[in-house]
CSV table of C-alpha atoms in Angstrom, one decimal:
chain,number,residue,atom,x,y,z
D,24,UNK,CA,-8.4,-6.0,-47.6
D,25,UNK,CA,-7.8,-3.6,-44.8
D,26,UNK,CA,-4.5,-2.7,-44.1
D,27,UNK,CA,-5.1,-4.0,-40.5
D,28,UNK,CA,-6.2,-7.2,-41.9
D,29,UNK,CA,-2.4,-8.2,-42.6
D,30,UNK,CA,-1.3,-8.7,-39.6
D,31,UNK,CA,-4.3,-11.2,-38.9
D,32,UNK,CA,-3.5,-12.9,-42.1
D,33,UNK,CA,-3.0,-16.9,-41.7
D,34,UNK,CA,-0.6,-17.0,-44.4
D,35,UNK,CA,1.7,-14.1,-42.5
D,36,UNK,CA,1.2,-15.9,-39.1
D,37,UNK,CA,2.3,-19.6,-40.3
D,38,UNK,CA,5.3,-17.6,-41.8
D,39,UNK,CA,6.1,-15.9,-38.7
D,40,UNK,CA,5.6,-19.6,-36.7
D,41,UNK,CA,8.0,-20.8,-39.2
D,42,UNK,CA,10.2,-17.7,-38.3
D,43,UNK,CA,10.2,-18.1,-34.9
D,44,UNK,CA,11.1,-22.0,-35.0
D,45,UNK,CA,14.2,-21.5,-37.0
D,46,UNK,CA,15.5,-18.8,-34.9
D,47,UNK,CA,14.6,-20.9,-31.9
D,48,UNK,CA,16.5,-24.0,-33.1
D,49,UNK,CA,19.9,-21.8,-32.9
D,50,UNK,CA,19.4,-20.9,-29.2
D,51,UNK,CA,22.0,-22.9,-27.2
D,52,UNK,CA,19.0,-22.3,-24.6
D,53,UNK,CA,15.4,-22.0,-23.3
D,54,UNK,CA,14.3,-19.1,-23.1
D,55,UNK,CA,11.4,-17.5,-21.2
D,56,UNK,CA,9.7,-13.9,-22.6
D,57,UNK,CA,7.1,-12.1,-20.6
D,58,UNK,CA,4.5,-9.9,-21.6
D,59,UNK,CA,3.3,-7.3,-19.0
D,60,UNK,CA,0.0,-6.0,-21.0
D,61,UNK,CA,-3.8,-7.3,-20.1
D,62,UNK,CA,-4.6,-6.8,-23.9
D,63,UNK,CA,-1.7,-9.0,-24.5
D,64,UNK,CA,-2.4,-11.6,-22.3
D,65,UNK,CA,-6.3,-11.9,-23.6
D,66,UNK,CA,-4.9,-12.1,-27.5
D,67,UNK,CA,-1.7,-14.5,-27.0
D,68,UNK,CA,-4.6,-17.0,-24.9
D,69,UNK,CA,-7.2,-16.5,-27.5
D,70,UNK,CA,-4.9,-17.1,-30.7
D,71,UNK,CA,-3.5,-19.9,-29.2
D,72,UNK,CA,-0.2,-18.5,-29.6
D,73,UNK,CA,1.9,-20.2,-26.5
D,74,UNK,CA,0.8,-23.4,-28.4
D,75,UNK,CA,2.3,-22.8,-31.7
D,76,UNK,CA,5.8,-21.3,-30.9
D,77,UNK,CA,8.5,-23.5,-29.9
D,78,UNK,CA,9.4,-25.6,-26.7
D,79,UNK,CA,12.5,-23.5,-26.2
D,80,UNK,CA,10.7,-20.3,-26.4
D,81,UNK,CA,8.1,-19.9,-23.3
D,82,UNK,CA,6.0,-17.1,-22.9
D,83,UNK,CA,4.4,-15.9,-19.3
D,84,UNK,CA,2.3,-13.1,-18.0
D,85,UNK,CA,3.3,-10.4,-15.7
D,86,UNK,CA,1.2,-7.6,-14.0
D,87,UNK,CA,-0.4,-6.1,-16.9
D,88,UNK,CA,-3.9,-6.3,-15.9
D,89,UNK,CA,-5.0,-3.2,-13.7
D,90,UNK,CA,-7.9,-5.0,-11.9
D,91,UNK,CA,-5.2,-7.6,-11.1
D,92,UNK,CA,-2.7,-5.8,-9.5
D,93,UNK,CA,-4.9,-3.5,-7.2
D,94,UNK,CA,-4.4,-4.6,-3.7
D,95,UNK,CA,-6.8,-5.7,-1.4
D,96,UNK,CA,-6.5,-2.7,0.8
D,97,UNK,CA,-7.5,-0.8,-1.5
D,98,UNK,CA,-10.5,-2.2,-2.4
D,99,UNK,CA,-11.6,-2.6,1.4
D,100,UNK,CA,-11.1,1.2,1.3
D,101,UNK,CA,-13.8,1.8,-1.6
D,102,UNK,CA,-16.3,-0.3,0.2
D,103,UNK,CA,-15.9,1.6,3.5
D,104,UNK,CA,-16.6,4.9,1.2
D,105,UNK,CA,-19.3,3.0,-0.6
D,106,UNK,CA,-21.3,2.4,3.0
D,107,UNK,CA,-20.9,6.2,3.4
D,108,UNK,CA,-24.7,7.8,3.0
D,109,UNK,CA,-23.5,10.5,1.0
D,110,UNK,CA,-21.3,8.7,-1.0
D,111,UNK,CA,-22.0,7.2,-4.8
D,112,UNK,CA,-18.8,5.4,-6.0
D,113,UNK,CA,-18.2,5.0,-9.9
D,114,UNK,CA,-16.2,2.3,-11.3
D,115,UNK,CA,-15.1,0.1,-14.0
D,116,UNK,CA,-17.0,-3.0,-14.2
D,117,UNK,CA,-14.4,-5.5,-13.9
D,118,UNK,CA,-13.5,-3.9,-10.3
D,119,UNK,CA,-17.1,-4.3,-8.5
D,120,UNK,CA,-16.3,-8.7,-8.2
D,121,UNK,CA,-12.7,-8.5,-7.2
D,122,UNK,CA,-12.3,-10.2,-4.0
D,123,UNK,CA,-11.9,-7.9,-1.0
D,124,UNK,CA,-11.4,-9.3,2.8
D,125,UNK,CA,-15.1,-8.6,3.6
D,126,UNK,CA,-16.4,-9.1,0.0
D,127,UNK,CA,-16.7,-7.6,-3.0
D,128,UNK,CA,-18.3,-4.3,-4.7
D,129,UNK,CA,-20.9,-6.1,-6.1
D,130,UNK,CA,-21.8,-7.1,-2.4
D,131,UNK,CA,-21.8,-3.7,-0.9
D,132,UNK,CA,-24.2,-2.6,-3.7
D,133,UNK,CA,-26.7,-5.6,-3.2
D,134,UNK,CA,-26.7,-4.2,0.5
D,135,UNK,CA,-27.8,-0.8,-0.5
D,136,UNK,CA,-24.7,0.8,-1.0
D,137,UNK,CA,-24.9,3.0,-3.9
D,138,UNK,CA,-21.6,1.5,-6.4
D,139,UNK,CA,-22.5,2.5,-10.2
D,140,UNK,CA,-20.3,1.0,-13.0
D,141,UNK,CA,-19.1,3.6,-15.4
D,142,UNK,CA,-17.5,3.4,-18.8
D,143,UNK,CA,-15.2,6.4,-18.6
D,144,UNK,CA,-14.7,8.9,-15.5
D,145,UNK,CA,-16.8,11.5,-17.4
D,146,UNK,CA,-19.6,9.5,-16.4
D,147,UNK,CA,-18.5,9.8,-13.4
D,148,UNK,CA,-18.6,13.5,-13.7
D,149,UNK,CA,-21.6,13.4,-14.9
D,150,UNK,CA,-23.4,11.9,-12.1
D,151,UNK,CA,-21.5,14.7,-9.5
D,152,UNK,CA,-23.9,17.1,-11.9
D,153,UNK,CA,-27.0,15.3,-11.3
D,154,UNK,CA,-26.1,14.9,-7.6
D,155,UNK,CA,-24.7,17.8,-6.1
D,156,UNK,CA,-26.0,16.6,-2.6
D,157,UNK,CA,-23.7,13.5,-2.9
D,158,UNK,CA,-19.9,13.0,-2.5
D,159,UNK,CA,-19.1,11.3,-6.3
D,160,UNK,CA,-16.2,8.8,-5.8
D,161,UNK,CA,-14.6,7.3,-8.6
D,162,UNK,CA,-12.0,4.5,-8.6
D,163,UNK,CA,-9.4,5.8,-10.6
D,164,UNK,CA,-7.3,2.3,-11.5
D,165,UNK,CA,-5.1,2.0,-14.4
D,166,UNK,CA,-1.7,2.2,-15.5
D,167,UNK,CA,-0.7,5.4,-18.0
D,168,UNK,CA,-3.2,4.5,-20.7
D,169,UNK,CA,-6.1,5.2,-18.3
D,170,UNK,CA,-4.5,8.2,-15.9
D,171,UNK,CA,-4.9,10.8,-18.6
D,172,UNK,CA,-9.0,10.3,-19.1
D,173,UNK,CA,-8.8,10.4,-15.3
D,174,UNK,CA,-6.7,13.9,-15.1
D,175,UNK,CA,-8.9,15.1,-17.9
D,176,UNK,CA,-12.1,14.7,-16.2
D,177,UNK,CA,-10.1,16.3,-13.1
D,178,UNK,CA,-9.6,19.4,-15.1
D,179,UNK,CA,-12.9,19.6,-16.4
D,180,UNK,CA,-14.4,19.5,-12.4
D,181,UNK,CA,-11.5,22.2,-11.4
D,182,UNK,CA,-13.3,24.1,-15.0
D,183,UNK,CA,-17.2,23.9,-13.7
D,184,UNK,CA,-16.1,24.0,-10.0
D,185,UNK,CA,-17.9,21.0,-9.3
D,186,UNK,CA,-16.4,20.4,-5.7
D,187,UNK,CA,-18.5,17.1,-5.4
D,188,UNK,CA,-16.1,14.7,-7.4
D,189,UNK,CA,-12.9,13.3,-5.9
D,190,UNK,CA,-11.0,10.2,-6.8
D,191,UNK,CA,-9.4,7.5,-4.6
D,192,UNK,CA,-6.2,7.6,-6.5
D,193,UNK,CA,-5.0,3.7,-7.8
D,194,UNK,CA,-3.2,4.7,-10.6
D,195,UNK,CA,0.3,2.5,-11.5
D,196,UNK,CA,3.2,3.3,-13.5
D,197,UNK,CA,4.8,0.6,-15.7
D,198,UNK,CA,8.6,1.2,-15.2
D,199,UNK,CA,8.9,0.6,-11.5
D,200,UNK,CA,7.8,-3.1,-11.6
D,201,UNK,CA,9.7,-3.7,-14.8
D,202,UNK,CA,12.6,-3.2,-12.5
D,203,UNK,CA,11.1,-4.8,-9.4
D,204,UNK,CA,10.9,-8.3,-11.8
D,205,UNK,CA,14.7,-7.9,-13.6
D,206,UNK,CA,16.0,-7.5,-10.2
D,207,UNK,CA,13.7,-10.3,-8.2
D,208,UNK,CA,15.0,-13.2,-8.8
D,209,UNK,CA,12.2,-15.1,-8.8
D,210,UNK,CA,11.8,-15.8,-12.5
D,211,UNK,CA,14.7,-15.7,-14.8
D,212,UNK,CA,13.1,-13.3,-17.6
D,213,UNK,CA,14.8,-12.7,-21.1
D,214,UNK,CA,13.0,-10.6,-22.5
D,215,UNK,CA,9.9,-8.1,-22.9
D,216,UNK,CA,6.9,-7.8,-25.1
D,217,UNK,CA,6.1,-4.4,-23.8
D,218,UNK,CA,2.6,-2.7,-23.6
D,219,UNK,CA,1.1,-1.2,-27.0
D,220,UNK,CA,-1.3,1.0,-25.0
D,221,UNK,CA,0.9,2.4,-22.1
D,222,UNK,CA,3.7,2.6,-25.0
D,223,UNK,CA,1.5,5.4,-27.2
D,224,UNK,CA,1.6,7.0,-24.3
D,225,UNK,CA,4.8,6.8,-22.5
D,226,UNK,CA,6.9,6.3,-25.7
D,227,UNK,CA,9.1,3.4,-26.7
D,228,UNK,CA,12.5,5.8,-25.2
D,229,UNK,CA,10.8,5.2,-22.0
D,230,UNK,CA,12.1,1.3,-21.9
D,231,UNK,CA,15.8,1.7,-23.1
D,232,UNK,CA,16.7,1.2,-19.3
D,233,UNK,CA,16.1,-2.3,-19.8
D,234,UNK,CA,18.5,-2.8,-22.5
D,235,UNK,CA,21.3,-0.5,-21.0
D,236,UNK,CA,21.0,-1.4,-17.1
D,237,UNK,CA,20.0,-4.8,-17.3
D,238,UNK,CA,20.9,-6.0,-20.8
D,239,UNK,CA,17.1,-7.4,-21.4
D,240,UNK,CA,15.9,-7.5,-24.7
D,241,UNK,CA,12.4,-5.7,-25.2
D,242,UNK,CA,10.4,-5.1,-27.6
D,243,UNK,CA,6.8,-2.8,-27.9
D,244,UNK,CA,4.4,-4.7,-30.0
D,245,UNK,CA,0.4,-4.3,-30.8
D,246,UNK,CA,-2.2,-6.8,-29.8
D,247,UNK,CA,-2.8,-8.8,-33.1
D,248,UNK,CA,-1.2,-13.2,-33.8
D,249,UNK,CA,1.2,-11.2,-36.2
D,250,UNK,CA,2.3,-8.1,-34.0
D,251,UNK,CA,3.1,-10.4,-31.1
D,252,UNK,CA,4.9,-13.2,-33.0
D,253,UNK,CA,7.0,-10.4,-34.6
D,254,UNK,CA,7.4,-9.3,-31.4
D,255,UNK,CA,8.5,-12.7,-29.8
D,256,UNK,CA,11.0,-13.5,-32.9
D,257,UNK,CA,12.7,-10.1,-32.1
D,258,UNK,CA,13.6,-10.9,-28.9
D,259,UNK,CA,15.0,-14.7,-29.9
D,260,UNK,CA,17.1,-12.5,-32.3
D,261,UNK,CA,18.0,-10.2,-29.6
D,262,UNK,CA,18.8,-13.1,-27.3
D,263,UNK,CA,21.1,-14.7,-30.3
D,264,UNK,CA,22.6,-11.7,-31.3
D,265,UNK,CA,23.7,-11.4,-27.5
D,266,UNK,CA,22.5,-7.5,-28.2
D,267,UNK,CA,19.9,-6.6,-26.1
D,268,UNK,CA,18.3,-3.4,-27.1
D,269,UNK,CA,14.2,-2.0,-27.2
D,270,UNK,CA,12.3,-2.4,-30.5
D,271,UNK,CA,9.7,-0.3,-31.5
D,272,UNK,CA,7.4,-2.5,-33.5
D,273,UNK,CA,4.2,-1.0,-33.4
D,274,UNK,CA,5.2,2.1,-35.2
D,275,UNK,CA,1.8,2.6,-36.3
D,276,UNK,CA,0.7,4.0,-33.4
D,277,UNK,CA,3.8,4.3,-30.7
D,278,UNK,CA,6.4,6.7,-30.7
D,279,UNK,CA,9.3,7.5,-29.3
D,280,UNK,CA,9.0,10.1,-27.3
D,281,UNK,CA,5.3,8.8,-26.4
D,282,UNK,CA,1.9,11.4,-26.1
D,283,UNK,CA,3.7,14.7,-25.1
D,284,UNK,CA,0.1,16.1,-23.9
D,285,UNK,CA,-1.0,13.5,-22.2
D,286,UNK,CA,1.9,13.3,-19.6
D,287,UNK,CA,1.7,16.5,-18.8
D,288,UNK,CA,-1.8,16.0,-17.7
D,289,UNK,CA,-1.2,13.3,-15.8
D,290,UNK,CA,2.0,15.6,-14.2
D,291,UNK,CA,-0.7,17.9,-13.6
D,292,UNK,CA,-2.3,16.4,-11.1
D,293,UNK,CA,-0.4,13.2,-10.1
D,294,UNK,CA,3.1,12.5,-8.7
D,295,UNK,CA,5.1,9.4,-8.4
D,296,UNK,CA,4.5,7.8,-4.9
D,297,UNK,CA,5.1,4.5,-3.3
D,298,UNK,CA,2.8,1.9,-3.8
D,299,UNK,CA,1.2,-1.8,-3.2
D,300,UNK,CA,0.9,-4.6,-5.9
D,301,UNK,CA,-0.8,-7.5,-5.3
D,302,UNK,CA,2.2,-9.7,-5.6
D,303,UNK,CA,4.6,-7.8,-6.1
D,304,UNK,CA,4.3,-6.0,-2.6
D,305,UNK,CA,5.3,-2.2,-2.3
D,306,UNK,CA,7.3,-0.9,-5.2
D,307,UNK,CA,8.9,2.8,-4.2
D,308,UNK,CA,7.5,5.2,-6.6
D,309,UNK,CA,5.3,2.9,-8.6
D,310,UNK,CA,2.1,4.5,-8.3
D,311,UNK,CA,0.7,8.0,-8.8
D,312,UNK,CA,-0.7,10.3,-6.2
D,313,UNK,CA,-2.6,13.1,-6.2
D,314,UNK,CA,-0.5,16.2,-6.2
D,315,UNK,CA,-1.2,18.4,-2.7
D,316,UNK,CA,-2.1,21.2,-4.6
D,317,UNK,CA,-5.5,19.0,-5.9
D,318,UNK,CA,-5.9,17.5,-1.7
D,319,UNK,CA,-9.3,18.5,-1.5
D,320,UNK,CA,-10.0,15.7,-5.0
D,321,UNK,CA,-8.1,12.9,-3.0
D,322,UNK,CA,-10.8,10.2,-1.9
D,323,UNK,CA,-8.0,8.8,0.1
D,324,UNK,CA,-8.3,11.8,2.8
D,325,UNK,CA,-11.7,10.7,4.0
D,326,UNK,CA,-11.1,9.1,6.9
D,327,UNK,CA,-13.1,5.4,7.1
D,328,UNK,CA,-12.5,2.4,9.3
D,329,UNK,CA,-10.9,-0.5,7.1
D,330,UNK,CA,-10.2,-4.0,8.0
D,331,UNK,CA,-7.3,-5.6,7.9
D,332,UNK,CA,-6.1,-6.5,4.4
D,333,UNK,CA,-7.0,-10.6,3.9
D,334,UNK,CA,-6.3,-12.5,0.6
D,335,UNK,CA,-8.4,-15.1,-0.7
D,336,UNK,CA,-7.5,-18.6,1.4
D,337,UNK,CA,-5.6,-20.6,-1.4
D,338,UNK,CA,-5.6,-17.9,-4.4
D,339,UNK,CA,-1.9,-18.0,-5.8
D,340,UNK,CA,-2.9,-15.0,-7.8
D,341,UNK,CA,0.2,-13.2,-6.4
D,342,UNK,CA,2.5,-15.9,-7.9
D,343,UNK,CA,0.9,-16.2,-11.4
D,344,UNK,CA,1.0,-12.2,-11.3
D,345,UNK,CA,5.4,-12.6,-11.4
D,346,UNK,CA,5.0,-15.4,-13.6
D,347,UNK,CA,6.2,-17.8,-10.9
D,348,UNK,CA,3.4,-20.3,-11.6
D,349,UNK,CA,0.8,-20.6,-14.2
D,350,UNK,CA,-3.1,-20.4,-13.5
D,351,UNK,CA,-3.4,-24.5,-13.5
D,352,UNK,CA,-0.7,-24.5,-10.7
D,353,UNK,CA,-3.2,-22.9,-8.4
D,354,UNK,CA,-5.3,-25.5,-6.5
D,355,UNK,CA,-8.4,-23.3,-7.1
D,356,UNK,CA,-8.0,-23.2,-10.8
D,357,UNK,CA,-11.3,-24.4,-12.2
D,358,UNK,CA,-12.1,-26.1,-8.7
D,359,UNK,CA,-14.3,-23.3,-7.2
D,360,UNK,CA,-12.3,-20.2,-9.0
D,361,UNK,CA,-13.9,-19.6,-12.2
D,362,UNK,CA,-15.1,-16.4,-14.5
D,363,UNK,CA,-19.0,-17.2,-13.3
D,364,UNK,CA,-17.5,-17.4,-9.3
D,365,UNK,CA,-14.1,-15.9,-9.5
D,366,UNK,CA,-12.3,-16.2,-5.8
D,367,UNK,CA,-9.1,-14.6,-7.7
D,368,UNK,CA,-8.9,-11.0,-8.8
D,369,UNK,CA,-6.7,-12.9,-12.0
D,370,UNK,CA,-10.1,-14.3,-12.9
D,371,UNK,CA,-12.4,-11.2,-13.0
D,372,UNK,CA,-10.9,-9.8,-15.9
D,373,UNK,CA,-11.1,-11.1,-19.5
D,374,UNK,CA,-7.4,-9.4,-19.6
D,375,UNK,CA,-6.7,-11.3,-16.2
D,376,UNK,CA,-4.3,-14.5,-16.7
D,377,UNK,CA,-6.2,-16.9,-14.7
D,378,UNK,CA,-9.6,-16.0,-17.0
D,379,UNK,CA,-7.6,-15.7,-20.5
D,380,UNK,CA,-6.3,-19.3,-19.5
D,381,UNK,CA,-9.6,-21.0,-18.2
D,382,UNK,CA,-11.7,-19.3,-21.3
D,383,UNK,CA,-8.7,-20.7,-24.1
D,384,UNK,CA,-6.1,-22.8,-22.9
D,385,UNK,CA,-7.2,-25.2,-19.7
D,386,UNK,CA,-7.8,-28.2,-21.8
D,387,UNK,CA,-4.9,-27.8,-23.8
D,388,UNK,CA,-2.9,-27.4,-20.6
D,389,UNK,CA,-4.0,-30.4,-19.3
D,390,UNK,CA,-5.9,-28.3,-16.3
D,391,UNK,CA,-9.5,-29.6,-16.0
D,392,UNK,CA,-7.8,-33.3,-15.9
C-alpha cells in the first residue's frame, strides 16, 4: 500500500466519523466550518462527507473556486479583446462558458473570434512564438497557486523579448476575503479548512491572523475523506477547547513559511490592488496587479468598449459563493442551470459548488424533488 493510500483507507475514515461524532456530542452548540478551496469543495461533495459527519457540525463552501469568483466585468472585457482582429486570447477551459452579460467565451469563438483553451500559460507563450503578427492574450485567473506559472511564463517573454504576449491580470489573493467573511456578518463562521494548494505556497504562518484577530479556529488540510475529516475534527476541538489557533495538517507538503521562490516571483511582477468578487463585491487589496514597471504586459491597458456588467437573471451564485445559501436554494438549481447548460459561473467548474452539489449531492439533498 502506498503511503497515500492511508488517508483513503475506509477503516481510517469510519474512525475519523467516529472521531468527529464524539467530539461533536460535547459541543454545547452547532457549529458551522467553511472550506474556501475548489479542490475541497469537489472532494467533500464526491466522498459524501457533509453526509456522514454530524448534525451539529455543518460544513459550507466559500470562494475557493477561481472561475467562480471572477466578476462579470471582467469577463466582458476578454470578449471585447477577443473581437479584436489581432488578438488570440488563451485560457483555461473552465473560463470560455462562464456567463458574461452578452454571453460567454465559447460564444465569441463560434463567431469567429479566435479564444484558444490552454493548459498552462506557456502555451500561451507558445502561440505568441508562432504568431508574432498577433497580440497573445492570456487570462491570467487564479489565486496564489496559479500566479507563479503565470509570472514564470512573464519572465520567460521579458527572457526572449517576445513583446507579443500580455496578460489581463485576474489574479486573487486568499487573505483579503478571509477577512472580508469574519467581519461580514452574513454567515456566522467557526472555523476554517484552509486551502492545501494556496497553503504550499503562501505557508500555514500566513493564516495566524485568524486565530489572533478574530479568535477563528483554522486548520490547512489536503484534499483526501481522511485529510479533511482530520481537518474538521480539529476545529470541533478547537471550538471545545475555546483555543482558536491555525493547524498545519498537511505537513507533507505545506510549510510554514510557504514557497519562498515562488512569492518572489509573483512580487516580481504583481502588487496587491483592489479588486471585484463575484459576491463578495470589491475587497481593498485582494487582487494582484501588474506592477508599472511590466505596463506594457498589462492586457488591461488596451482600451475596448465594454458593456455594462449584468448577472445572470435569478443566479444566487453570489450568495452560495459566502455560504449564505446552498446550491438547491437557488431557483435555477437543476431547473435550467445545469453542468451541460450552466447559467451560473458556480456551475462551470467541477470545483464550483453549484456543479460538485448537482454531480453528488442533489438527491441526497432533497433538490431534484
Amino acid at each position: 500500500m502506498k503511503p497515500s493510500d492511508a488517508f483513503s483507507d475506509r477503516a481510517t475514515v469510519e474512525a475519523l466519523v467516529s472521531r468527529a461524532r464524539e467530539q461533536a456530542s460535547r459541543l454545547d452548540r452547532p457549529v458551522t466550518f467553511m472550506e474556501v478551496c475548489g479542490t475541497h469543495t469537489h472532494a467533500i461533495a464526491a466522498a459524501g462527507l457533509r453526509r456522514l459527519l454530524p448534525q451539529k457540525v455543518r460544513l459550507i463552501s466559500g470562494p475557493g473556486c477561481p472561475v467562480c469568483v471572477t466578476p462579470v466585468d471582467y469577463l466582458d472585457r476578454a470578449e471585447a479583446l477577443a473581437a479584436l482582429p489581432d488578438v488570440i486570447v488563451c485560457t483555461f477551459g473552465d473560463l470560455v462558458r462562464v456567463p458574461s452579460s452578452c454571453g460567454s467565451l465559447e460564444q465569441a469563438r463560434a463567431r469567429g473570434c479566435d479564444v484558444r483553451i490552454v493548459y498552462s500559460p506557456r502555451d500561451a507563450l507558445a502561440i505568441a512564438r508562432e504568431h508574432p503578427s498577433k497580440r497573445i492574450v492570456f487570462l491570467a485567473v487564479g489565486f496564489e497557486t496559479t500566479l507563479p506559472t503565470v509570472a514564470a511564463a512573464l519572465a520567460e517573454a521579458e527572457s526572449e523579448g517576445i513583446a507579443t504576449f500580455q496578460i489581463l491580470p485576474g489574479g486573487k489573493l486568499i487573505e483579503p476575503p478571509l477577512r472580508a467573511l469574519v467581519t461580514d456578518g452574513d454567515v456566522q463562521i467557526d472555523g476554517f479548512l484552509l486551502p492545501g494548494h494556496v497553503s504550499v505556497i503562501i505557508g500555514s504562518n500566513a493564516y495566524t491572523f485568524l486565530a489572533e484577530e478574530f479568535r477563528v479556529p483554522g486548520a490547512v488540510v489536503g484534499f483526501t475523506p481522511a485529510d479533511i475529516l482530520l481537518g474538521v475534527s480539529e476545529l470541533v476541538q478547537q471550538v471545545l477547547e475555546r483555543a482558536p489557533r491555525v493547524a498545519n495538517l498537511y505537513t507533507r507538503v505545506v510549510r510554514p513559511e510557504g514557497n519562498r521562490h515562488a512569492q518572489e516571483l509573483i512580487a516580481r511582477f504583481f502588487e496587491p490592488v483592489d479588486t471585484r468578487w463575484r459576491g463578495l463585491g470589491e475587497i481593498p487589496g485582494s487582487g494582484l496587479g501588474v506592477r508599472a514597471t511590466w505596463a506594457h504586459r498589462d492586457a488591461s491597458t488596451i482600451e475596448v468598449a465594454v458593456p455594462e456588467p449584468r448577472e445572470p437573471g435569478g443566479c444566487r451564485c453570489g450568495e452560495v459563493l459566502k455560504g449564505v445559501i446552498e446550491p438547491p436554494q437557488c431557483p435555477l438549481f437543476d431547473r435550467g442551470c445545469t453542468p451541460d447548460a450552466p447559467l451560473g459561473a458556480c456551475m462551470v467548474s467541477s470545483e464550483g459548488t453549484c456543479a460538485a452539489w448537482y454531480r453528488h449531492e442533489r438527491f441526497g439533498a432533497g433538490a431534484a424533488a
